[in-house]
PDB file of C-alpha atoms in Angstrom:
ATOM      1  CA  UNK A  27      20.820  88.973 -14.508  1.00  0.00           C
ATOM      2  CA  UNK A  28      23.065  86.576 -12.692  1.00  0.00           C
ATOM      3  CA  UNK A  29      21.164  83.181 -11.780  1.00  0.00           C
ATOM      4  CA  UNK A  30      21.400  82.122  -8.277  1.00  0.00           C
ATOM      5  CA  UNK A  31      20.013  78.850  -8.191  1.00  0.00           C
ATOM      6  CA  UNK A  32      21.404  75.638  -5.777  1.00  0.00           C
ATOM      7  CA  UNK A  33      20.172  72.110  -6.861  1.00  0.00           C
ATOM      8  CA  UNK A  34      19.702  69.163  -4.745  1.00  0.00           C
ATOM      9  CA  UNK A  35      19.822  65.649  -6.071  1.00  0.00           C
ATOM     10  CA  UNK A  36      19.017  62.758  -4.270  1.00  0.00           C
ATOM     11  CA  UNK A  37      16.797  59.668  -4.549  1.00  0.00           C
ATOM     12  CA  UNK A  38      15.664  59.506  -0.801  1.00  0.00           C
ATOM     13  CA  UNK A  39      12.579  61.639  -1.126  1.00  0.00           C
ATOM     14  CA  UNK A  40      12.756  62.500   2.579  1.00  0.00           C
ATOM     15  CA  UNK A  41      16.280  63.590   2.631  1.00  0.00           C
ATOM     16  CA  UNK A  42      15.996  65.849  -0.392  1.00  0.00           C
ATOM     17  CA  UNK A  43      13.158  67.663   0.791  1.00  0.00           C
ATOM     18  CA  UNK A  44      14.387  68.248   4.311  1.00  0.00           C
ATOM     19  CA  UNK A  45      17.506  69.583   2.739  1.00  0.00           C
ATOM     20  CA  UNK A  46      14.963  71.603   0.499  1.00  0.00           C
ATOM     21  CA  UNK A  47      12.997  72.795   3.549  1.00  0.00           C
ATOM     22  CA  UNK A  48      16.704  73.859   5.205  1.00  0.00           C
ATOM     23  CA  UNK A  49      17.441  75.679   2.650  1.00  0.00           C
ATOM     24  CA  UNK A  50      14.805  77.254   1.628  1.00  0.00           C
ATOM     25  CA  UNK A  51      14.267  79.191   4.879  1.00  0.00           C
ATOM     26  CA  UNK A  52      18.125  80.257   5.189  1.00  0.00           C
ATOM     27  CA  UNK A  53      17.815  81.650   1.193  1.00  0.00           C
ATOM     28  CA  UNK A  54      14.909  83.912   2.335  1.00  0.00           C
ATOM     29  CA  UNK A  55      14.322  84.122  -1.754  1.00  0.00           C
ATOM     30  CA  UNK A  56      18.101  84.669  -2.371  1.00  0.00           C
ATOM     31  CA  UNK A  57      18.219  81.304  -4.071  1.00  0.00           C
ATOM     32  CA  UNK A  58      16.052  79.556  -5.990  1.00  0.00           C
ATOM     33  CA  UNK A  59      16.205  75.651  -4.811  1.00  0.00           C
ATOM     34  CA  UNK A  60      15.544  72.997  -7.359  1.00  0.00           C
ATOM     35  CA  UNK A  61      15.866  69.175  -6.876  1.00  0.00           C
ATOM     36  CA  UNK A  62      15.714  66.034  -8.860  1.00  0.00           C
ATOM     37  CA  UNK A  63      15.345  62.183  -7.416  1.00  0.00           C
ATOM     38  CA  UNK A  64      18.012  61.154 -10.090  1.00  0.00           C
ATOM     39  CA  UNK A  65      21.170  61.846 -12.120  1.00  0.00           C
ATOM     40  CA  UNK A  66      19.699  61.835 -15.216  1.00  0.00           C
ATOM     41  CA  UNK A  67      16.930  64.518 -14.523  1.00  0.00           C
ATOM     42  CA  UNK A  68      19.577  66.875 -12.982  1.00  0.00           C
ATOM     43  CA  UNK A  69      22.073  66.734 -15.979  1.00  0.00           C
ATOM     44  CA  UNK A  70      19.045  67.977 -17.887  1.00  0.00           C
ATOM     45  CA  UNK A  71      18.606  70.469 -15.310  1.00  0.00           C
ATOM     46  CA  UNK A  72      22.134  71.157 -15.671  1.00  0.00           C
ATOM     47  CA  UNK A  73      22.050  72.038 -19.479  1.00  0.00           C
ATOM     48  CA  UNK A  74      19.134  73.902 -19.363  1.00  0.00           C
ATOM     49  CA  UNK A  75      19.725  76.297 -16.166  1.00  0.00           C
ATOM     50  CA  UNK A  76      22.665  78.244 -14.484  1.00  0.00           C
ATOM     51  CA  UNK A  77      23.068  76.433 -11.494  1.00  0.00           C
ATOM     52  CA  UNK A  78      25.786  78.161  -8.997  1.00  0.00           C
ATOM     53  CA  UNK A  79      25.374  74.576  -6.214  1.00  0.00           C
ATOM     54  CA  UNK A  80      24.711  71.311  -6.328  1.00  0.00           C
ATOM     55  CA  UNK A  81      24.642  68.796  -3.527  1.00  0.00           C
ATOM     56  CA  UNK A  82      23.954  65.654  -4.207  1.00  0.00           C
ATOM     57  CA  UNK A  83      24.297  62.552  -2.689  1.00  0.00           C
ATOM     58  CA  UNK A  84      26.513  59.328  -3.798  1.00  0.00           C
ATOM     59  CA  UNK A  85      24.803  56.538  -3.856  1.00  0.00           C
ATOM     60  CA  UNK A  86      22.260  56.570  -6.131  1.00  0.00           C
ATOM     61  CA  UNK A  87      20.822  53.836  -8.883  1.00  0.00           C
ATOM     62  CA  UNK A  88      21.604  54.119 -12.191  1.00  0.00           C
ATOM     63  CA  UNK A  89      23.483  57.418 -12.570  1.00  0.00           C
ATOM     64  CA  UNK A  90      25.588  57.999  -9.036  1.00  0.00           C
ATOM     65  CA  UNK A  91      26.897  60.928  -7.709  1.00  0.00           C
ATOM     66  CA  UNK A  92      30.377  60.464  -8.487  1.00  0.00           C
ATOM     67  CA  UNK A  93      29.227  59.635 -12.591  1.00  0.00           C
ATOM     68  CA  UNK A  94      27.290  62.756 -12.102  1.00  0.00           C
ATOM     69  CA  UNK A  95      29.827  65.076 -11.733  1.00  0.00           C
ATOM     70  CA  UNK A  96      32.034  62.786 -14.093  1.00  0.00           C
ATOM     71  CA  UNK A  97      29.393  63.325 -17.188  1.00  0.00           C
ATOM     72  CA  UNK A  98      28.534  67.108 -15.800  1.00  0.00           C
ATOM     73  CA  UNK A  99      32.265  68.103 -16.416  1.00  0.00           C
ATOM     74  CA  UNK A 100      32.929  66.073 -19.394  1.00  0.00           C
ATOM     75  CA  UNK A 101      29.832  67.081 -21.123  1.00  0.00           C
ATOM     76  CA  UNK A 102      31.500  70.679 -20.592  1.00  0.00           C
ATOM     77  CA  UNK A 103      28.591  72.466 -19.294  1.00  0.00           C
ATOM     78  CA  UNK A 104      29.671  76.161 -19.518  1.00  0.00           C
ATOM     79  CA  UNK A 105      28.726  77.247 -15.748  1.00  0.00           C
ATOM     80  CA  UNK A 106      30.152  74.620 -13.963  1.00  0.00           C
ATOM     81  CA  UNK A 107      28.627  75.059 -10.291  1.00  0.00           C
ATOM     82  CA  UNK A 108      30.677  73.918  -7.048  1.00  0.00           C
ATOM     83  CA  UNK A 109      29.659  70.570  -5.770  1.00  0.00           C
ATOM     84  CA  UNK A 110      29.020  69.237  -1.947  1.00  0.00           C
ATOM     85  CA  UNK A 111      28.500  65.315  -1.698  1.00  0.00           C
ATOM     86  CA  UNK A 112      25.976  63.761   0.890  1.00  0.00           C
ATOM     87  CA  UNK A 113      26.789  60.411   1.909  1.00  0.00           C
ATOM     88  CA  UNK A 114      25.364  57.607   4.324  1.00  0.00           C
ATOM     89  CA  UNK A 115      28.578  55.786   3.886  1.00  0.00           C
ATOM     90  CA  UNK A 116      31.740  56.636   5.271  1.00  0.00           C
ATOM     91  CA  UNK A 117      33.712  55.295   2.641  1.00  0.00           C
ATOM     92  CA  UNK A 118      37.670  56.554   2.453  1.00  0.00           C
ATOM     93  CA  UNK A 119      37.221  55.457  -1.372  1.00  0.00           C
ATOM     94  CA  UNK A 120      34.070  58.165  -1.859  1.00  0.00           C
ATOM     95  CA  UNK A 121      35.807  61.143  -0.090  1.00  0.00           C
ATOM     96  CA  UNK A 122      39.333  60.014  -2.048  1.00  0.00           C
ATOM     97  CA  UNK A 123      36.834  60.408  -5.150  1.00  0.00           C
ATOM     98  CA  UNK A 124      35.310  63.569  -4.301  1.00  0.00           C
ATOM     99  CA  UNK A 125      38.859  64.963  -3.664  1.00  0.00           C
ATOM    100  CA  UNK A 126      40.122  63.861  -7.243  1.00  0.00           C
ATOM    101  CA  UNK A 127      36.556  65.819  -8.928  1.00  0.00           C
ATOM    102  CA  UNK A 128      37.323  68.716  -6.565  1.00  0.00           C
ATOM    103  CA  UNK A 129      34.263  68.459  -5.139  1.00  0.00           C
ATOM    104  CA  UNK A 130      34.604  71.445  -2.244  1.00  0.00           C
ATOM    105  CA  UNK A 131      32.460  69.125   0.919  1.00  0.00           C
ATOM    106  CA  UNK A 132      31.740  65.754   1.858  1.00  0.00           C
ATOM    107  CA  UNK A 133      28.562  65.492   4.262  1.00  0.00           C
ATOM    108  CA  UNK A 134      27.599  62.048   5.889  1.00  0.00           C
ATOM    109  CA  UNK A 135      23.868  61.911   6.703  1.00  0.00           C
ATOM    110  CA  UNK A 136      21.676  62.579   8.609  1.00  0.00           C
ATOM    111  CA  UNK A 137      22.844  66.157   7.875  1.00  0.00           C
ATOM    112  CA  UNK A 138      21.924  68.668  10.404  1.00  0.00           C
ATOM    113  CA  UNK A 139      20.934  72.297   9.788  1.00  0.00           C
ATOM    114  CA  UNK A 140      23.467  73.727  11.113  1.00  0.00           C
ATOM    115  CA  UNK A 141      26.568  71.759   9.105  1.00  0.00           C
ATOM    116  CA  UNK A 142      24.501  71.998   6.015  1.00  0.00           C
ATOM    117  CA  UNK A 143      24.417  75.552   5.932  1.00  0.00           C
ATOM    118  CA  UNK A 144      27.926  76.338   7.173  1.00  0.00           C
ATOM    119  CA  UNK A 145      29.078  74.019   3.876  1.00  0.00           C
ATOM    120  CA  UNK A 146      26.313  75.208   1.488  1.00  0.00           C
ATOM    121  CA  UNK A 147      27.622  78.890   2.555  1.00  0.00           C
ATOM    122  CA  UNK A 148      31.404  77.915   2.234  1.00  0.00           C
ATOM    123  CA  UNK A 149      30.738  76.281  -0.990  1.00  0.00           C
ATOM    124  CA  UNK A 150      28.920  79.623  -2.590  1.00  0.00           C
ATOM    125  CA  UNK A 151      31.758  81.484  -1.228  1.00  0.00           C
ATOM    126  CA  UNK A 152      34.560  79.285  -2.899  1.00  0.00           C
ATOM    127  CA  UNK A 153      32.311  79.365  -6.265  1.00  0.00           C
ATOM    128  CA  UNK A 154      32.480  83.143  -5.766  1.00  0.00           C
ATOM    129  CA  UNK A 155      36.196  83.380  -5.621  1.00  0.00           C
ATOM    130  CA  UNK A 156      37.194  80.886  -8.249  1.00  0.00           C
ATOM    131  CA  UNK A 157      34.887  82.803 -10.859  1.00  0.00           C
ATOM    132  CA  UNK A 158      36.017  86.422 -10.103  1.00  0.00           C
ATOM    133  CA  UNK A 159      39.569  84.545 -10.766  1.00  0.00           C
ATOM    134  CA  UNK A 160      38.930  83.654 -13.981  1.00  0.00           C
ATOM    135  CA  UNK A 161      36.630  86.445 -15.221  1.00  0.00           C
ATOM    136  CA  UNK A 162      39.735  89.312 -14.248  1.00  0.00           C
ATOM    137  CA  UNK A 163      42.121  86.630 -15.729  1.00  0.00           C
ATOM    138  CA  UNK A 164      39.680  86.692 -18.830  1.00  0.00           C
ATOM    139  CA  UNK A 165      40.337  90.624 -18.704  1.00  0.00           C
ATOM    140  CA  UNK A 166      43.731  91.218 -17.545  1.00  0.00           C
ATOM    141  CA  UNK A 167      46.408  93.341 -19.588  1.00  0.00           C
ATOM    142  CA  UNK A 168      48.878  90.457 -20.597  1.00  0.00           C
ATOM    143  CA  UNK A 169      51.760  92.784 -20.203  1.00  0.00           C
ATOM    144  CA  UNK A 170      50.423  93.663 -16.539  1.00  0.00           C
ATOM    145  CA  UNK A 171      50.512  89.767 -15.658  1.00  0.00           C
ATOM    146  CA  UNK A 172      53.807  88.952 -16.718  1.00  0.00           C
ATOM    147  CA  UNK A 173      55.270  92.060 -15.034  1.00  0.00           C
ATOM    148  CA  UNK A 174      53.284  90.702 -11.990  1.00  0.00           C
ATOM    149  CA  UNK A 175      54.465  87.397 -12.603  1.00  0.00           C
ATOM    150  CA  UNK A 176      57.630  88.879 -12.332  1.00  0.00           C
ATOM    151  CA  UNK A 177      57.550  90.676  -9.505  1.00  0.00           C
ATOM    152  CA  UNK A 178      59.629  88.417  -6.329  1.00  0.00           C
ATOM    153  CA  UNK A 179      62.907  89.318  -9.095  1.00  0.00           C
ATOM    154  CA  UNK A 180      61.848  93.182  -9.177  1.00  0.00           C
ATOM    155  CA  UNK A 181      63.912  95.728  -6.793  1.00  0.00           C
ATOM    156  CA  UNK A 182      63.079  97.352  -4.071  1.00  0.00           C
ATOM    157  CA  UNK A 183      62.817 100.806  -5.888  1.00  0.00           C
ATOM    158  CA  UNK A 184      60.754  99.363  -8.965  1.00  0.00           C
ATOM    159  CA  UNK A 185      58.284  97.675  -6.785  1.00  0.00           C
ATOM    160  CA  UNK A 186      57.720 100.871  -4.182  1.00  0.00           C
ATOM    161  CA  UNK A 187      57.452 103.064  -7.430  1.00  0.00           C
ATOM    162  CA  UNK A 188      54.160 100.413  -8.832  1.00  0.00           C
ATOM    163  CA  UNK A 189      52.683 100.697  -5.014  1.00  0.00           C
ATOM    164  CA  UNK A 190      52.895 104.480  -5.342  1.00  0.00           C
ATOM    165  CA  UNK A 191      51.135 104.370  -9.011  1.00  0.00           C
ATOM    166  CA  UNK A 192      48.597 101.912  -7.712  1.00  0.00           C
ATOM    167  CA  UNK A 193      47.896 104.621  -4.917  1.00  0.00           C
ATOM    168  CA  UNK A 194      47.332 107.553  -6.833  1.00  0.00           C
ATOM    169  CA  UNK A 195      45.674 105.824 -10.187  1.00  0.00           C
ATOM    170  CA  UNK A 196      43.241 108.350 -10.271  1.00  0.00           C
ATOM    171  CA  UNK A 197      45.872 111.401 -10.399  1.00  0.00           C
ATOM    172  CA  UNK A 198      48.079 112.560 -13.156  1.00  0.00           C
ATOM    173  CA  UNK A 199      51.076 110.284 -12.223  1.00  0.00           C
ATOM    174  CA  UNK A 200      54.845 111.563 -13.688  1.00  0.00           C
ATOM    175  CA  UNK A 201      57.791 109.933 -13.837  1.00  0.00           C
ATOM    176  CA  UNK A 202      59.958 112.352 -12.026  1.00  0.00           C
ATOM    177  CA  UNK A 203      57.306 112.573  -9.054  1.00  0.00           C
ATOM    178  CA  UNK A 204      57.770 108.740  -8.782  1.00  0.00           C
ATOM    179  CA  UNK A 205      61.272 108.792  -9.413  1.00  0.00           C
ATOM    180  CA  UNK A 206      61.543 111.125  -6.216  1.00  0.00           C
ATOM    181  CA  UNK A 207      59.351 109.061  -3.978  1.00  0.00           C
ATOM    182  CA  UNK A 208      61.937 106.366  -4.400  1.00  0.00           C
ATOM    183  CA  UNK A 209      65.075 108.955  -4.172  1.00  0.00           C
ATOM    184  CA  UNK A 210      66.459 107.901  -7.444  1.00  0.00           C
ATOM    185  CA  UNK A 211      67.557 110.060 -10.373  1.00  0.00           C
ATOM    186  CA  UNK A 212      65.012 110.586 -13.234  1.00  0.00           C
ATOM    187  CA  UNK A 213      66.979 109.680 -15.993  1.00  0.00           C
ATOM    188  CA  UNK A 214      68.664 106.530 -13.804  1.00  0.00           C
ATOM    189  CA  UNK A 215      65.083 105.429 -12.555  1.00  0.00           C
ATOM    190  CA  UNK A 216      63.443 105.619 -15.986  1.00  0.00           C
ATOM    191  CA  UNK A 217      66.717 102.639 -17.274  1.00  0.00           C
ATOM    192  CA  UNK A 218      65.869 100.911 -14.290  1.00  0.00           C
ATOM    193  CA  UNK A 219      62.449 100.087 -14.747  1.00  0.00           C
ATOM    194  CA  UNK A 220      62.486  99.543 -18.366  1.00  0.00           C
ATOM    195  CA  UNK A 221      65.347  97.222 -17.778  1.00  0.00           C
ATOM    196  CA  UNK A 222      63.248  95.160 -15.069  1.00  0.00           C
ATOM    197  CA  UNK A 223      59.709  95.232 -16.461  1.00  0.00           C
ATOM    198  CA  UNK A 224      60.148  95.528 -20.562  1.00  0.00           C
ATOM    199  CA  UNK A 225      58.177  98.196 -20.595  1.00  0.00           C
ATOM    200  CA  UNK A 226      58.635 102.248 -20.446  1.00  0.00           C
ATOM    201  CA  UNK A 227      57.379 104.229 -17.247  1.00  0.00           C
ATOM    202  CA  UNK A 228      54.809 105.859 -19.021  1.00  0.00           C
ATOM    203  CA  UNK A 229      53.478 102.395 -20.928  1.00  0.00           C
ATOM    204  CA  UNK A 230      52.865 100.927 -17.550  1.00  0.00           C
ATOM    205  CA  UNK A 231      51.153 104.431 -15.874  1.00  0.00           C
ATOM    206  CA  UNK A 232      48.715 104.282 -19.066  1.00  0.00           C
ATOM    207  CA  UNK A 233      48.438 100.460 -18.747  1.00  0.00           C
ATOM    208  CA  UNK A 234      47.615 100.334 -15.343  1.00  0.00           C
ATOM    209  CA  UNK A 235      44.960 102.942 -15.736  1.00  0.00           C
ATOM    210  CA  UNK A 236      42.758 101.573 -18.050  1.00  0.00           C
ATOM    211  CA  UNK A 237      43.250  98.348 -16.266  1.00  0.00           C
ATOM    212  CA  UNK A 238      41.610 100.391 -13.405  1.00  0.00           C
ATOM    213  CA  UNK A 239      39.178 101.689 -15.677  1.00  0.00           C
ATOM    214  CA  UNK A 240      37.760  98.001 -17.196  1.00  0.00           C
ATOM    215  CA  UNK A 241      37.752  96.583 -13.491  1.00  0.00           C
ATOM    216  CA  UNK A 242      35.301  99.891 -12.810  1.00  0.00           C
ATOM    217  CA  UNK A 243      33.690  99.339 -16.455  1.00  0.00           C
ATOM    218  CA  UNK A 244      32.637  95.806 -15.059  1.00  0.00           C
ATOM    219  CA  UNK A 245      32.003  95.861 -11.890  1.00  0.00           C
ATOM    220  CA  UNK A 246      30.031  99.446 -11.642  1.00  0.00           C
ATOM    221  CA  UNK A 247      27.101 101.118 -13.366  1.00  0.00           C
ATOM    222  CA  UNK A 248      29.316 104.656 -13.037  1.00  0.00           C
ATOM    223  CA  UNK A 249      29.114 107.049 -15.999  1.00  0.00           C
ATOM    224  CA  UNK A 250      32.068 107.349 -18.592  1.00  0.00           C
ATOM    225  CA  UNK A 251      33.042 110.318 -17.549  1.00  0.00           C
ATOM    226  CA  UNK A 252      33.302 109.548 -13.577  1.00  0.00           C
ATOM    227  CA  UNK A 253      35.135 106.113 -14.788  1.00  0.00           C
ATOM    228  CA  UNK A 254      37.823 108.422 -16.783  1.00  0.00           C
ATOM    229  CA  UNK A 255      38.130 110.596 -13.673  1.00  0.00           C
ATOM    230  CA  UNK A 256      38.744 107.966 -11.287  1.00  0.00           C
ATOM    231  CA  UNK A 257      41.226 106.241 -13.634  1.00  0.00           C
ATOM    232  CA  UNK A 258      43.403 109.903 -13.870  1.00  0.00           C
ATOM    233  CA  UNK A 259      42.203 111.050 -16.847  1.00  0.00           C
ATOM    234  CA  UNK A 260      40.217 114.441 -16.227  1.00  0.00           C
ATOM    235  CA  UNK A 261      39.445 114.593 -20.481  1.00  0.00           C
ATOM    236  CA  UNK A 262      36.707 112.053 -21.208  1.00  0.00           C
ATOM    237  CA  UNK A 263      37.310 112.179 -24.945  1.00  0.00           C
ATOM    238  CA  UNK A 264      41.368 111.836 -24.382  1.00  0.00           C
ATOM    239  CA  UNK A 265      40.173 109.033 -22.030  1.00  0.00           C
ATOM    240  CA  UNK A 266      37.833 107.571 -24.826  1.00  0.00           C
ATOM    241  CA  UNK A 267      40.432 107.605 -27.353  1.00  0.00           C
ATOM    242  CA  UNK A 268      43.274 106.013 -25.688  1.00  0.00           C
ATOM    243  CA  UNK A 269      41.168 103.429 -24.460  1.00  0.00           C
ATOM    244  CA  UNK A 270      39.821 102.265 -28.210  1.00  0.00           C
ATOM    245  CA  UNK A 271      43.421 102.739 -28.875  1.00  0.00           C
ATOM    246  CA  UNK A 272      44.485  99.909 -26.814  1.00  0.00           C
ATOM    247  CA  UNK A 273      41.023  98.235 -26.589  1.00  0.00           C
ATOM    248  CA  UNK A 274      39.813  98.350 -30.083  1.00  0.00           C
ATOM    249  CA  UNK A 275      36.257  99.528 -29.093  1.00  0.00           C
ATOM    250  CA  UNK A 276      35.117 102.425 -26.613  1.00  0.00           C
ATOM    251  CA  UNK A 277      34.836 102.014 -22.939  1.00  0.00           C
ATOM    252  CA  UNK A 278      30.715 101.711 -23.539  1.00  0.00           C
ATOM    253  CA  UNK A 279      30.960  98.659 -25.859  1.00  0.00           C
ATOM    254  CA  UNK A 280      34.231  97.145 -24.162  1.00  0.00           C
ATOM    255  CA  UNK A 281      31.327  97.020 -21.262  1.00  0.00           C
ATOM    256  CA  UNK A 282      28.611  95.676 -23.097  1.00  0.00           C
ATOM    257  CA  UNK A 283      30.382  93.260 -24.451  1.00  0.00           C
ATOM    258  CA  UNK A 284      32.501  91.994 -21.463  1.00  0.00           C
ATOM    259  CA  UNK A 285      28.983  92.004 -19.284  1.00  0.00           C
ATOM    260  CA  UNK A 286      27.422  89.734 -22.180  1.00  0.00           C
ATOM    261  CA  UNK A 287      30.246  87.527 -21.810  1.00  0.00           C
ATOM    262  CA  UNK A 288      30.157  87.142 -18.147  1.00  0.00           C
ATOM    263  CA  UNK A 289      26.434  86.273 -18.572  1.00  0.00           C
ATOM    264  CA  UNK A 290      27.332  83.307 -20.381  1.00  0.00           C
ATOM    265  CA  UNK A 291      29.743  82.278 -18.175  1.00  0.00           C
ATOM    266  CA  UNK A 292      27.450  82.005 -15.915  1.00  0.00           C
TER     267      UNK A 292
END
């Protein structure tokens, strides 16, 4: 189960529990907010719980903000939550800092309710975005990127012909059907895009499918069967086999594992 947690760090008792308070009544039980009065107790926070927010403010004795973040990324803590700094200084130096440790706001106090929440909500929404990145990254056909790496150098033809496959992925897609939505010759059409992408028609079709297929294997709780359907294949044991094929496992442990994964990501 995904941990949706936001911790607050700050030594002003009164400032971290108004934030708390804020915050609190906009997560409604959506978040869980901790806090800690120093750096120290919220790196051992951070090793011992998923924590998708942190806000914390600068200035602080012994362990500041800034060194926070410093030791929370080099001690490579393996969910790495977005970061808002909280600041009674307006110091160009702090927000030059906070730019260099991609830190994604920079909040001078007081902080009102309103700003605070617009940021905390911006921040969750960033975090959101940059993990989704690198979890599909983490499970992207390598032959798929570099074709869509590729792709600003592809003709016209070549790249109409992958729109059409992307928009019928869950039919029984043939080369000469393709061919003849981009009014090109079979035989001519099938040179072309092995020429462009280094890779037959048919690899790519098959490819692209059970690309389809682990994007629906991780994000949805659908059936095998309904996954092979909506991914073109209308056999669930042809389905089954061509995905081990090119997977090395089934579709059910390709799922179970990848979803274990993603757990400890986060």
């Amino acid at each position: 189960m995904r941990s949706r947690t936001i911790l607050i760090v700050d030594d002003e008792p009164r400032s971290r529990e108004g934030m708390k308070k804020i915050l609190g009544v906009w997560a409604a039980g959506q978040y869980e907010i901790l806090t800690a009065s120093n750096g120290g107790a919220a790196l051992q926070i951070l090793e011992e719980t998923p924590i998708e927010l942190m806000i914390t403010d600068i200035r602080m004795p012994e362990i500041s903000g800034l060194a926070l973040v410093s030791q929370m990324r080099a001690k490579r803590i393996q969910r790495q939550p977005s970061v808002i700094f909280v600041s009674g200084h307006a110091q160009f130096e702090y927000a030059q800092e906070a730019l260099r440790l991609s830190v994604v706001d920079y909040l001078l106090k007081p902080v009102g309710r309103e700003k605070l929440i617009a940021s905390v909500e911006g921040a969750l929404k960033a975090g959101e975005e940059k993990e989704h990145l690198i979890f599909m990254r983490k499970t992207a056909d390598p032959q798929l990127m570099a074709i869509r790496d590729e792709e600003a150098v592809l003709s016209e033809a070549v790249r109409q012909a992958m729109h059409y496959i992307e928009t019928h992925i869950d039919e029984v897609i043939s080369l000469q059907e393709v061919a003849g939505h981009v009014h090109l010759n079979g035989s001519y059409f099938s040179a072309l895009f092995k020429e462009q992408c280094q890779i037959n028609f048919s690899e790519y079709v098959t490819r692209r499918k059970l690309q389809k297929a682990k994007e629906l294997l991780l994000k949805t709780n659908l059936p095998i069967a309904e996954i092979a359907c909506r991914s073109g294949y209308q056999r669930v044991n042809y389905f089954n086999k061509l995905f081990k094929e090119y997977e090395g496992m089934s579709p059910g442990r390709y799922r179970s594992m990848r979803n274990g994964m993603e757990a400890q990501i986060q």
